[in-house]
PDB file of C-alpha atoms in Angstrom:
ATOM      1  CA  MET W  30       0.000   0.000   0.000  1.00  0.00           C
ATOM      2  CA  ASN W  31       0.998   3.641  -0.387  1.00  0.00           C
ATOM      3  CA  LEU W  32       1.016   5.859   2.704  1.00  0.00           C
ATOM      4  CA  LEU W  33       1.808   9.541   3.171  1.00  0.00           C
ATOM      5  CA  ALA W  34       4.226  10.063   6.059  1.00  0.00           C
ATOM      6  CA  ASN W  35       6.655  12.863   6.875  1.00  0.00           C
ATOM      7  CA  GLY W  36       5.856  14.601   3.601  1.00  0.00           C
ATOM      8  CA  ILE W  37       6.463  11.749   1.121  1.00  0.00           C
ATOM      9  CA  ILE W  38       4.709   8.617  -0.141  1.00  0.00           C
ATOM     10  CA  PHE W  39       6.010   5.331   1.258  1.00  0.00           C
ATOM     11  CA  ASN W  40       5.513   1.818  -0.051  1.00  0.00           C
ATOM     12  CA  VAL W  41       4.392  -0.274   2.932  1.00  0.00           C
ATOM     13  CA  GLU W  42       3.352  -3.889   3.475  1.00  0.00           C
ATOM     14  CA  VAL W  43       1.569  -5.172   6.579  1.00  0.00           C
ATOM     15  CA  SER W  44       1.320  -8.892   7.401  1.00  0.00           C
ATOM     16  CA  GLY W  45       0.003 -11.016  10.240  1.00  0.00           C
ATOM     17  CA  GLN W  46      -2.861 -10.532  12.679  1.00  0.00           C
ATOM     18  CA  THR W  47      -4.134  -6.998  13.265  1.00  0.00           C
ATOM     19  CA  THR W  48      -4.480  -7.586  17.012  1.00  0.00           C
ATOM     20  CA  ALA W  49      -1.009  -9.114  17.475  1.00  0.00           C
ATOM     21  CA  PRO W  50       2.010  -7.173  18.769  1.00  0.00           C
ATOM     22  CA  THR W  51       3.613  -5.128  15.997  1.00  0.00           C
ATOM     23  CA  VAL W  52       7.183  -5.505  14.739  1.00  0.00           C
ATOM     24  CA  VAL W  53       8.498  -2.777  12.422  1.00  0.00           C
ATOM     25  CA  LEU W  54      11.301  -3.871  10.062  1.00  0.00           C
ATOM     26  CA  HIS W  55      13.767  -1.405   8.496  1.00  0.00           C
ATOM     27  CA  HIS W  56      15.933  -2.711   5.647  1.00  0.00           C
ATOM     28  CA  PRO W  57      19.619  -1.945   4.870  1.00  0.00           C
ATOM     29  CA  LEU W  58      21.126   0.357   2.263  1.00  0.00           C
ATOM     30  CA  ALA W  59      20.479  -0.375  -1.429  1.00  0.00           C
ATOM     31  CA  THR W  60      17.817  -3.009  -0.727  1.00  0.00           C
ATOM     32  CA  ASN W  61      14.057  -2.873  -0.191  1.00  0.00           C
ATOM     33  CA  LEU W  62      11.287  -4.416   1.868  1.00  0.00           C
ATOM     34  CA  THR W  63      11.448  -7.735  -0.033  1.00  0.00           C
ATOM     35  CA  GLY W  64      14.675  -8.466   1.831  1.00  0.00           C
ATOM     36  CA  TRP W  65      12.439  -9.240   4.796  1.00  0.00           C
ATOM     37  CA  ASP W  66      10.426 -11.954   3.024  1.00  0.00           C
ATOM     38  CA  GLU W  67      11.916 -14.775   5.080  1.00  0.00           C
ATOM     39  CA  LEU W  68      11.697 -13.018   8.450  1.00  0.00           C
ATOM     40  CA  THR W  69       8.162 -11.814   7.721  1.00  0.00           C
ATOM     41  CA  ALA W  70       7.075 -15.391   7.054  1.00  0.00           C
ATOM     42  CA  ALA W  71       8.599 -16.493  10.352  1.00  0.00           C
ATOM     43  CA  LEU W  72       7.075 -13.636  12.376  1.00  0.00           C
ATOM     44  CA  SER W  73       3.618 -13.372  10.815  1.00  0.00           C
ATOM     45  CA  PRO W  74       1.956 -16.276  12.674  1.00  0.00           C
ATOM     46  CA  HIS W  75       2.454 -14.477  16.000  1.00  0.00           C
ATOM     47  CA  TYR W  76       3.099 -10.801  15.192  1.00  0.00           C
ATOM     48  CA  ARG W  77       1.811  -7.983  13.044  1.00  0.00           C
ATOM     49  CA  VAL W  78       4.730  -7.216  10.737  1.00  0.00           C
ATOM     50  CA  VAL W  79       5.189  -3.775   9.179  1.00  0.00           C
ATOM     51  CA  ARG W  80       7.871  -3.428   6.533  1.00  0.00           C
ATOM     52  CA  PHE W  81       8.444  -0.552   4.152  1.00  0.00           C
ATOM     53  CA  ASP W  82      10.738   0.785   1.481  1.00  0.00           C
ATOM     54  CA  ALA W  83      12.815   3.434   3.222  1.00  0.00           C
ATOM     55  CA  ARG W  84      12.999   7.002   1.954  1.00  0.00           C
ATOM     56  CA  GLY W  85      14.903   6.952  -1.342  1.00  0.00           C
ATOM     57  CA  HIS W  86      14.567   3.197  -1.808  1.00  0.00           C
ATOM     58  CA  GLY W  87      12.355   0.729  -3.650  1.00  0.00           C
ATOM     59  CA  LYS W  88       8.938   2.134  -4.546  1.00  0.00           C
ATOM     60  CA  THR W  89       9.028   4.904  -1.946  1.00  0.00           C
ATOM     61  CA  GLU W  90       9.604   8.475  -3.074  1.00  0.00           C
ATOM     62  CA  SER W  91      13.231   9.525  -3.449  1.00  0.00           C
ATOM     63  CA  PRO W  92      13.685  13.198  -2.630  1.00  0.00           C
ATOM     64  CA  LYS W  93      17.194  14.549  -3.028  1.00  0.00           C
ATOM     65  CA  GLY W  94      19.278  14.771   0.123  1.00  0.00           C
ATOM     66  CA  PRO W  95      21.201  15.012   2.176  1.00  0.00           C
ATOM     67  CA  TYR W  96      19.028  13.230   4.717  1.00  0.00           C
ATOM     68  CA  SER W  97      19.447  13.455   8.491  1.00  0.00           C
ATOM     69  CA  PHE W  98      18.923  10.585  10.899  1.00  0.00           C
ATOM     70  CA  GLU W  99      16.458  12.728  12.821  1.00  0.00           C
ATOM     71  CA  THR W 100      14.307  12.892   9.659  1.00  0.00           C
ATOM     72  CA  LEU W 101      14.794   9.194   8.937  1.00  0.00           C
ATOM     73  CA  ALA W 102      13.699   8.287  12.463  1.00  0.00           C
ATOM     74  CA  GLU W 103      10.673  10.567  12.074  1.00  0.00           C
ATOM     75  CA  ASP W 104       9.777   8.615   8.929  1.00  0.00           C
ATOM     76  CA  VAL W 105       9.277   5.489  11.040  1.00  0.00           C
ATOM     77  CA  VAL W 106       7.196   7.216  13.706  1.00  0.00           C
ATOM     78  CA  ASP W 107       5.011   8.981  11.132  1.00  0.00           C
ATOM     79  CA  LEU W 108       4.416   5.676   9.344  1.00  0.00           C
ATOM     80  CA  MET W 109       3.307   4.164  12.639  1.00  0.00           C
ATOM     81  CA  ASP W 110       0.941   7.106  13.134  1.00  0.00           C
ATOM     82  CA  ALA W 111      -0.482   6.607   9.636  1.00  0.00           C
ATOM     83  CA  LEU W 112      -1.144   2.952  10.478  1.00  0.00           C
ATOM     84  CA  GLY W 113      -2.637   3.726  13.880  1.00  0.00           C
ATOM     85  CA  ILE W 114       0.192   1.972  15.748  1.00  0.00           C
ATOM     86  CA  ASP W 115       0.907   3.473  19.151  1.00  0.00           C
ATOM     87  CA  LYS W 116       3.811   1.227  20.112  1.00  0.00           C
ATOM     88  CA  ALA W 117       5.898  -1.481  18.424  1.00  0.00           C
ATOM     89  CA  HIS W 118       9.028  -3.569  18.513  1.00  0.00           C
ATOM     90  CA  PHE W 119      11.652  -2.284  16.066  1.00  0.00           C
ATOM     91  CA  LEU W 120      14.241  -4.222  14.083  1.00  0.00           C
ATOM     92  CA  GLY W 121      16.681  -2.472  11.773  1.00  0.00           C
ATOM     93  CA  LEU W 122      19.635  -3.803   9.811  1.00  0.00           C
ATOM     94  CA  SER W 123      22.685  -1.714   8.853  1.00  0.00           C
ATOM     95  CA  MET W 124      21.279   1.755   8.059  1.00  0.00           C
ATOM     96  CA  GLY W 125      18.059   0.503   9.650  1.00  0.00           C
ATOM     97  CA  GLY W 126      19.989  -0.205  12.838  1.00  0.00           C
ATOM     98  CA  MET W 127      21.374   3.324  12.731  1.00  0.00           C
ATOM     99  CA  VAL W 128      17.810   4.623  12.555  1.00  0.00           C
ATOM    100  CA  GLY W 129      16.938   2.319  15.437  1.00  0.00           C
ATOM    101  CA  GLN W 130      19.531   3.940  17.662  1.00  0.00           C
ATOM    102  CA  TYR W 131      17.986   7.344  16.983  1.00  0.00           C
ATOM    103  CA  LEU W 132      14.523   5.947  17.676  1.00  0.00           C
ATOM    104  CA  GLY W 133      15.767   4.671  21.026  1.00  0.00           C
ATOM    105  CA  LEU W 134      16.978   8.148  21.890  1.00  0.00           C
ATOM    106  CA  LEU W 135      14.316  10.391  20.367  1.00  0.00           C
ATOM    107  CA  HIS W 136      11.135   8.288  20.342  1.00  0.00           C
ATOM    108  CA  ALA W 137      11.610   5.683  23.067  1.00  0.00           C
ATOM    109  CA  LYS W 138       7.996   5.899  24.253  1.00  0.00           C
ATOM    110  CA  ARG W 139       6.836   4.492  20.903  1.00  0.00           C
ATOM    111  CA  PHE W 140       8.775   1.224  21.175  1.00  0.00           C
ATOM    112  CA  HIS W 141       8.797  -1.912  23.302  1.00  0.00           C
ATOM    113  CA  SER W 142      12.271  -3.012  22.236  1.00  0.00           C
ATOM    114  CA  LEU W 143      15.072  -2.580  19.708  1.00  0.00           C
ATOM    115  CA  CYS W 144      16.887  -5.204  17.652  1.00  0.00           C
ATOM    116  CA  LEU W 145      19.976  -3.605  16.093  1.00  0.00           C
ATOM    117  CA  VAL W 146      21.508  -5.787  13.402  1.00  0.00           C
ATOM    118  CA  SER W 147      24.711  -5.534  11.326  1.00  0.00           C
ATOM    119  CA  THR W 148      25.145  -1.914  12.295  1.00  0.00           C
ATOM    120  CA  THR W 149      27.441   0.668  13.837  1.00  0.00           C
ATOM    121  CA  SER W 150      27.123   3.792  15.954  1.00  0.00           C
ATOM    122  CA  GLN W 151      29.897   5.827  14.350  1.00  0.00           C
ATOM    123  CA  THR W 152      31.630   6.296  11.014  1.00  0.00           C
ATOM    124  CA  PRO W 153      35.354   6.578  11.826  1.00  0.00           C
ATOM    125  CA  GLU W 154      37.274   9.464  10.305  1.00  0.00           C
ATOM    126  CA  ALA W 155      39.359   7.038   8.239  1.00  0.00           C
ATOM    127  CA  ALA W 156      36.202   5.517   6.726  1.00  0.00           C
ATOM    128  CA  LYS W 157      34.513   8.777   5.743  1.00  0.00           C
ATOM    129  CA  VAL W 158      36.395   8.860   2.466  1.00  0.00           C
ATOM    130  CA  ILE W 159      34.681   5.581   1.532  1.00  0.00           C
ATOM    131  CA  TRP W 160      31.274   7.209   1.817  1.00  0.00           C
ATOM    132  CA  SER W 161      32.422  10.321  -0.026  1.00  0.00           C
ATOM    133  CA  ASP W 162      33.731   8.116  -2.825  1.00  0.00           C
ATOM    134  CA  ARG W 163      30.420   6.272  -3.076  1.00  0.00           C
ATOM    135  CA  VAL W 164      28.537   9.552  -3.351  1.00  0.00           C
ATOM    136  CA  ARG W 165      30.844  10.753  -6.111  1.00  0.00           C
ATOM    137  CA  ASN W 166      30.959   7.463  -8.016  1.00  0.00           C
ATOM    138  CA  VAL W 167      27.221   6.830  -7.986  1.00  0.00           C
ATOM    139  CA  GLY W 168      26.571  10.415  -9.011  1.00  0.00           C
ATOM    140  CA  ALA W 169      28.818   9.906 -12.032  1.00  0.00           C
ATOM    141  CA  GLN W 170      28.250   6.247 -12.922  1.00  0.00           C
ATOM    142  CA  GLY W 171      24.998   5.093 -11.349  1.00  0.00           C
ATOM    143  CA  MET W 172      24.307   2.177  -9.027  1.00  0.00           C
ATOM    144  CA  GLU W 173      25.994  -0.493 -11.151  1.00  0.00           C
ATOM    145  CA  CYS W 174      29.423   0.653  -9.956  1.00  0.00           C
ATOM    146  CA  THR W 175      28.585  -0.364  -6.365  1.00  0.00           C
ATOM    147  CA  ILE W 176      27.636  -3.986  -7.012  1.00  0.00           C
ATOM    148  CA  GLU W 177      31.003  -5.768  -6.970  1.00  0.00           C
ATOM    149  CA  GLY W 178      32.140  -4.096  -3.748  1.00  0.00           C
ATOM    150  CA  ALA W 179      28.794  -4.630  -2.074  1.00  0.00           C
ATOM    151  CA  MET W 180      28.779  -8.358  -2.774  1.00  0.00           C
ATOM    152  CA  ALA W 181      32.234  -8.694  -1.246  1.00  0.00           C
ATOM    153  CA  ARG W 182      31.021  -7.024   1.946  1.00  0.00           C
ATOM    154  CA  TRP W 183      27.465  -8.305   2.129  1.00  0.00           C
ATOM    155  CA  VAL W 184      27.790 -12.073   2.060  1.00  0.00           C
ATOM    156  CA  ALA W 185      30.274 -14.700   3.155  1.00  0.00           C
ATOM    157  CA  PRO W 186      32.647 -16.079   0.500  1.00  0.00           C
ATOM    158  CA  SER W 187      30.840 -19.416   0.566  1.00  0.00           C
ATOM    159  CA  VAL W 188      27.546 -17.690  -0.255  1.00  0.00           C
ATOM    160  CA  LEU W 189      29.061 -16.067  -3.339  1.00  0.00           C
ATOM    161  CA  VAL W 190      29.971 -19.535  -4.585  1.00  0.00           C
ATOM    162  CA  GLU W 191      27.043 -21.627  -3.391  1.00  0.00           C
ATOM    163  CA  GLN W 192      23.968 -19.360  -3.419  1.00  0.00           C
ATOM    164  CA  SER W 193      23.852 -17.765  -6.860  1.00  0.00           C
ATOM    165  CA  ALA W 194      20.109 -17.082  -6.673  1.00  0.00           C
ATOM    166  CA  LEU W 195      20.539 -15.084  -3.461  1.00  0.00           C
ATOM    167  CA  VAL W 196      23.463 -13.151  -4.925  1.00  0.00           C
ATOM    168  CA  GLU W 197      21.425 -12.252  -8.003  1.00  0.00           C
ATOM    169  CA  ARG W 198      18.479 -11.228  -5.823  1.00  0.00           C
ATOM    170  CA  LEU W 199      20.714  -8.804  -3.933  1.00  0.00           C
ATOM    171  CA  LYS W 200      22.228  -7.432  -7.135  1.00  0.00           C
ATOM    172  CA  ILE W 201      18.756  -6.669  -8.503  1.00  0.00           C
ATOM    173  CA  MET W 202      17.919  -4.754  -5.325  1.00  0.00           C
ATOM    174  CA  ILE W 203      21.029  -2.619  -5.778  1.00  0.00           C
ATOM    175  CA  ARG W 204      20.335  -1.936  -9.455  1.00  0.00           C
ATOM    176  CA  THR W 205      16.770  -0.833  -8.720  1.00  0.00           C
ATOM    177  CA  THR W 206      17.692   1.512  -5.851  1.00  0.00           C
ATOM    178  CA  PRO W 207      17.277   5.173  -6.894  1.00  0.00           C
ATOM    179  CA  ALA W 208      20.695   6.825  -7.121  1.00  0.00           C
ATOM    180  CA  ASP W 209      19.449   9.999  -5.414  1.00  0.00           C
ATOM    181  CA  GLY W 210      18.200   8.032  -2.434  1.00  0.00           C
ATOM    182  CA  TYR W 211      21.395   6.014  -2.157  1.00  0.00           C
ATOM    183  CA  VAL W 212      23.527   9.153  -2.262  1.00  0.00           C
ATOM    184  CA  ALA W 213      21.415  10.926   0.357  1.00  0.00           C
ATOM    185  CA  TRP W 214      21.693   7.989   2.761  1.00  0.00           C
ATOM    186  CA  CYS W 215      25.449   7.792   2.167  1.00  0.00           C
ATOM    187  CA  GLN W 216      25.706  11.444   3.136  1.00  0.00           C
ATOM    188  CA  ALA W 217      23.877  10.747   6.404  1.00  0.00           C
ATOM    189  CA  ILE W 218      26.030   7.700   7.185  1.00  0.00           C
ATOM    190  CA  HIS W 219      29.192   9.720   6.438  1.00  0.00           C
ATOM    191  CA  ASP W 220      28.372  11.915   9.445  1.00  0.00           C
ATOM    192  CA  LEU W 221      27.087   9.219  11.826  1.00  0.00           C
ATOM    193  CA  ASP W 222      28.423   9.728  15.355  1.00  0.00           C
ATOM    194  CA  ILE W 223      26.029   8.630  18.075  1.00  0.00           C
ATOM    195  CA  THR W 224      28.167   6.356  20.271  1.00  0.00           C
ATOM    196  CA  ALA W 225      28.517   8.777  23.182  1.00  0.00           C
ATOM    197  CA  ARG W 226      24.743   9.226  23.380  1.00  0.00           C
ATOM    198  CA  LEU W 227      23.776   5.547  23.489  1.00  0.00           C
ATOM    199  CA  SER W 228      24.039   5.266  27.262  1.00  0.00           C
ATOM    200  CA  ALA W 229      20.726   7.144  27.361  1.00  0.00           C
ATOM    201  CA  VAL W 230      18.920   4.308  25.528  1.00  0.00           C
ATOM    202  CA  ALA W 231      16.810   2.474  28.096  1.00  0.00           C
ATOM    203  CA  LEU W 232      14.818   0.112  25.879  1.00  0.00           C
ATOM    204  CA  PRO W 233      15.411  -3.656  25.905  1.00  0.00           C
ATOM    205  CA  THR W 234      17.942  -4.162  23.112  1.00  0.00           C
ATOM    206  CA  ARG W 235      19.481  -7.091  21.284  1.00  0.00           C
ATOM    207  CA  VAL W 236      22.506  -6.474  19.045  1.00  0.00           C
ATOM    208  CA  ILE W 237      23.122  -9.074  16.315  1.00  0.00           C
ATOM    209  CA  VAL W 238      26.141  -9.270  14.005  1.00  0.00           C
ATOM    210  CA  GLY W 239      27.734 -11.721  11.623  1.00  0.00           C
ATOM    211  CA  ALA W 240      31.143 -13.025  12.638  1.00  0.00           C
ATOM    212  CA  LEU W 241      32.453 -12.451   9.091  1.00  0.00           C
ATOM    213  CA  ASP W 242      30.979  -8.953   8.583  1.00  0.00           C
ATOM    214  CA  PRO W 243      33.676  -6.543   7.291  1.00  0.00           C
ATOM    215  CA  ALA W 244      31.266  -3.606   6.890  1.00  0.00           C
ATOM    216  CA  THR W 245      29.970  -3.396  10.459  1.00  0.00           C
ATOM    217  CA  PRO W 246      32.199  -5.907  12.260  1.00  0.00           C
ATOM    218  CA  PRO W 247      31.648  -7.537  15.644  1.00  0.00           C
ATOM    219  CA  ALA W 248      33.832  -4.849  17.232  1.00  0.00           C
ATOM    220  CA  ALA W 249      31.282  -2.206  16.200  1.00  0.00           C
ATOM    221  CA  ALA W 250      28.450  -4.311  17.606  1.00  0.00           C
ATOM    222  CA  GLU W 251      30.389  -4.724  20.843  1.00  0.00           C
ATOM    223  CA  VAL W 252      30.609  -0.937  21.213  1.00  0.00           C
ATOM    224  CA  ILE W 253      26.831  -0.597  20.902  1.00  0.00           C
ATOM    225  CA  HIS W 254      26.309  -3.468  23.341  1.00  0.00           C
ATOM    226  CA  GLN W 255      28.636  -1.882  25.895  1.00  0.00           C
ATOM    227  CA  GLN W 256      26.970   1.506  25.612  1.00  0.00           C
ATOM    228  CA  ILE W 257      23.351   0.321  25.949  1.00  0.00           C
ATOM    229  CA  LYS W 258      22.928  -0.918  29.500  1.00  0.00           C
ATOM    230  CA  GLY W 259      21.196  -4.278  29.759  1.00  0.00           C
ATOM    231  CA  SER W 260      21.515  -5.094  26.061  1.00  0.00           C
ATOM    232  CA  ASP W 261      22.679  -8.472  24.846  1.00  0.00           C
ATOM    233  CA  LEU W 262      24.917  -9.394  21.915  1.00  0.00           C
ATOM    234  CA  VAL W 263      24.576 -12.275  19.462  1.00  0.00           C
ATOM    235  CA  ILE W 264      27.447 -13.042  17.075  1.00  0.00           C
ATOM    236  CA  MET W 265      26.290 -15.407  14.343  1.00  0.00           C
ATOM    237  CA  PRO W 266      29.053 -17.682  12.984  1.00  0.00           C
ATOM    238  CA  GLY W 267      29.764 -18.175   9.292  1.00  0.00           C
ATOM    239  CA  VAL W 268      27.754 -15.189   8.007  1.00  0.00           C
ATOM    240  CA  SER W 269      28.494 -11.639   6.958  1.00  0.00           C
ATOM    241  CA  HIS W 270      26.506  -8.380   6.676  1.00  0.00           C
ATOM    242  CA  MET W 271      23.286  -9.737   5.151  1.00  0.00           C
ATOM    243  CA  LEU W 272      22.895 -12.460   7.737  1.00  0.00           C
ATOM    244  CA  HIS W 273      19.086 -12.234   7.593  1.00  0.00           C
ATOM    245  CA  VAL W 274      19.132 -13.801   4.110  1.00  0.00           C
ATOM    246  CA  GLU W 275      22.381 -15.763   4.446  1.00  0.00           C
ATOM    247  CA  ALA W 276      21.028 -17.787   7.379  1.00  0.00           C
ATOM    248  CA  PRO W 277      17.335 -16.847   7.622  1.00  0.00           C
ATOM    249  CA  GLU W 278      16.228 -19.642   9.937  1.00  0.00           C
ATOM    250  CA  ALA W 279      18.982 -19.045  12.488  1.00  0.00           C
ATOM    251  CA  PHE W 280      18.437 -15.298  12.310  1.00  0.00           C
ATOM    252  CA  ALA W 281      14.680 -15.633  12.847  1.00  0.00           C
ATOM    253  CA  THR W 282      15.328 -17.827  15.882  1.00  0.00           C
ATOM    254  CA  HIS W 283      17.469 -15.119  17.484  1.00  0.00           C
ATOM    255  CA  VAL W 284      14.845 -12.463  16.752  1.00  0.00           C
ATOM    256  CA  ILE W 285      11.862 -14.483  17.984  1.00  0.00           C
ATOM    257  CA  ASP W 286      13.729 -15.561  21.112  1.00  0.00           C
ATOM    258  CA  PHE W 287      14.352 -11.908  21.946  1.00  0.00           C
ATOM    259  CA  LEU W 288      10.772 -10.830  21.238  1.00  0.00           C
ATOM    260  CA  LYS W 289       9.430 -13.597  23.474  1.00  0.00           C
ATOM    261  CA  GLN W 290      11.587 -12.270  26.292  1.00  0.00           C
ATOM    262  CA  HIS W 291       9.817  -8.926  26.011  1.00  0.00           C
ATOM    263  CA  PRO W 292       6.059  -9.521  25.619  1.00  0.00           C
ATOM    264  CA  THR W 293       3.879  -6.458  25.229  1.00  0.00           C
ATOM    265  CA  ALA W 294       1.020  -7.575  27.473  1.00  0.00           C
TER     266      ALA W 294
END
């Protein structure tokens, strides 16, 4: 469905029982809501699942940036308002996990819990050039120039060899991501620096990371875990950045286990 929220039209899909607890899913950079197909299937029997194409991605409008994480967090809350959802669990992966950290700080009353996956709380100075390069390259060459590097970061080497259908599925998501949206998100990520503020997050939080993730490595997840009091940390073996599609059954188990620990009633 199409919904107006925070000034733009979002593509949104809602699954599961209307009366069940709600879980909001936020996808990573250069993908779209279909990346949550497997997790949605696992959650839908017991939860109401809301997934959406983020600003500048998929079938959602793609205004030119730069974007701010305050705006991107407001997108989520406004979507919940449009759907009549007062409070939800939130799960975000990579850029979605960055948004989740802002939600925990700025909109904590709207959430039961946070699941922060394959993400980081700060872009180091040495890594900022990477994001600047992506902005420049995509502006000049389009999204195709990002595919080879993304595949090397997103999935484990064994997946590249053994799961060609998954690799092609991810490549299609990249190719169909609007360049303006990708660039605007890259600009926001370039300036990400929220680590020192995370001690103020008081929501139940699970941090999940792939042991082989070079983009947001376990060390970055450990920082978030240390900063958010009472959080727990799950390091999944044998997977990389896109662990939710590399090992969907194991990932869903970790998510559902956490949600069961924090019932809404």
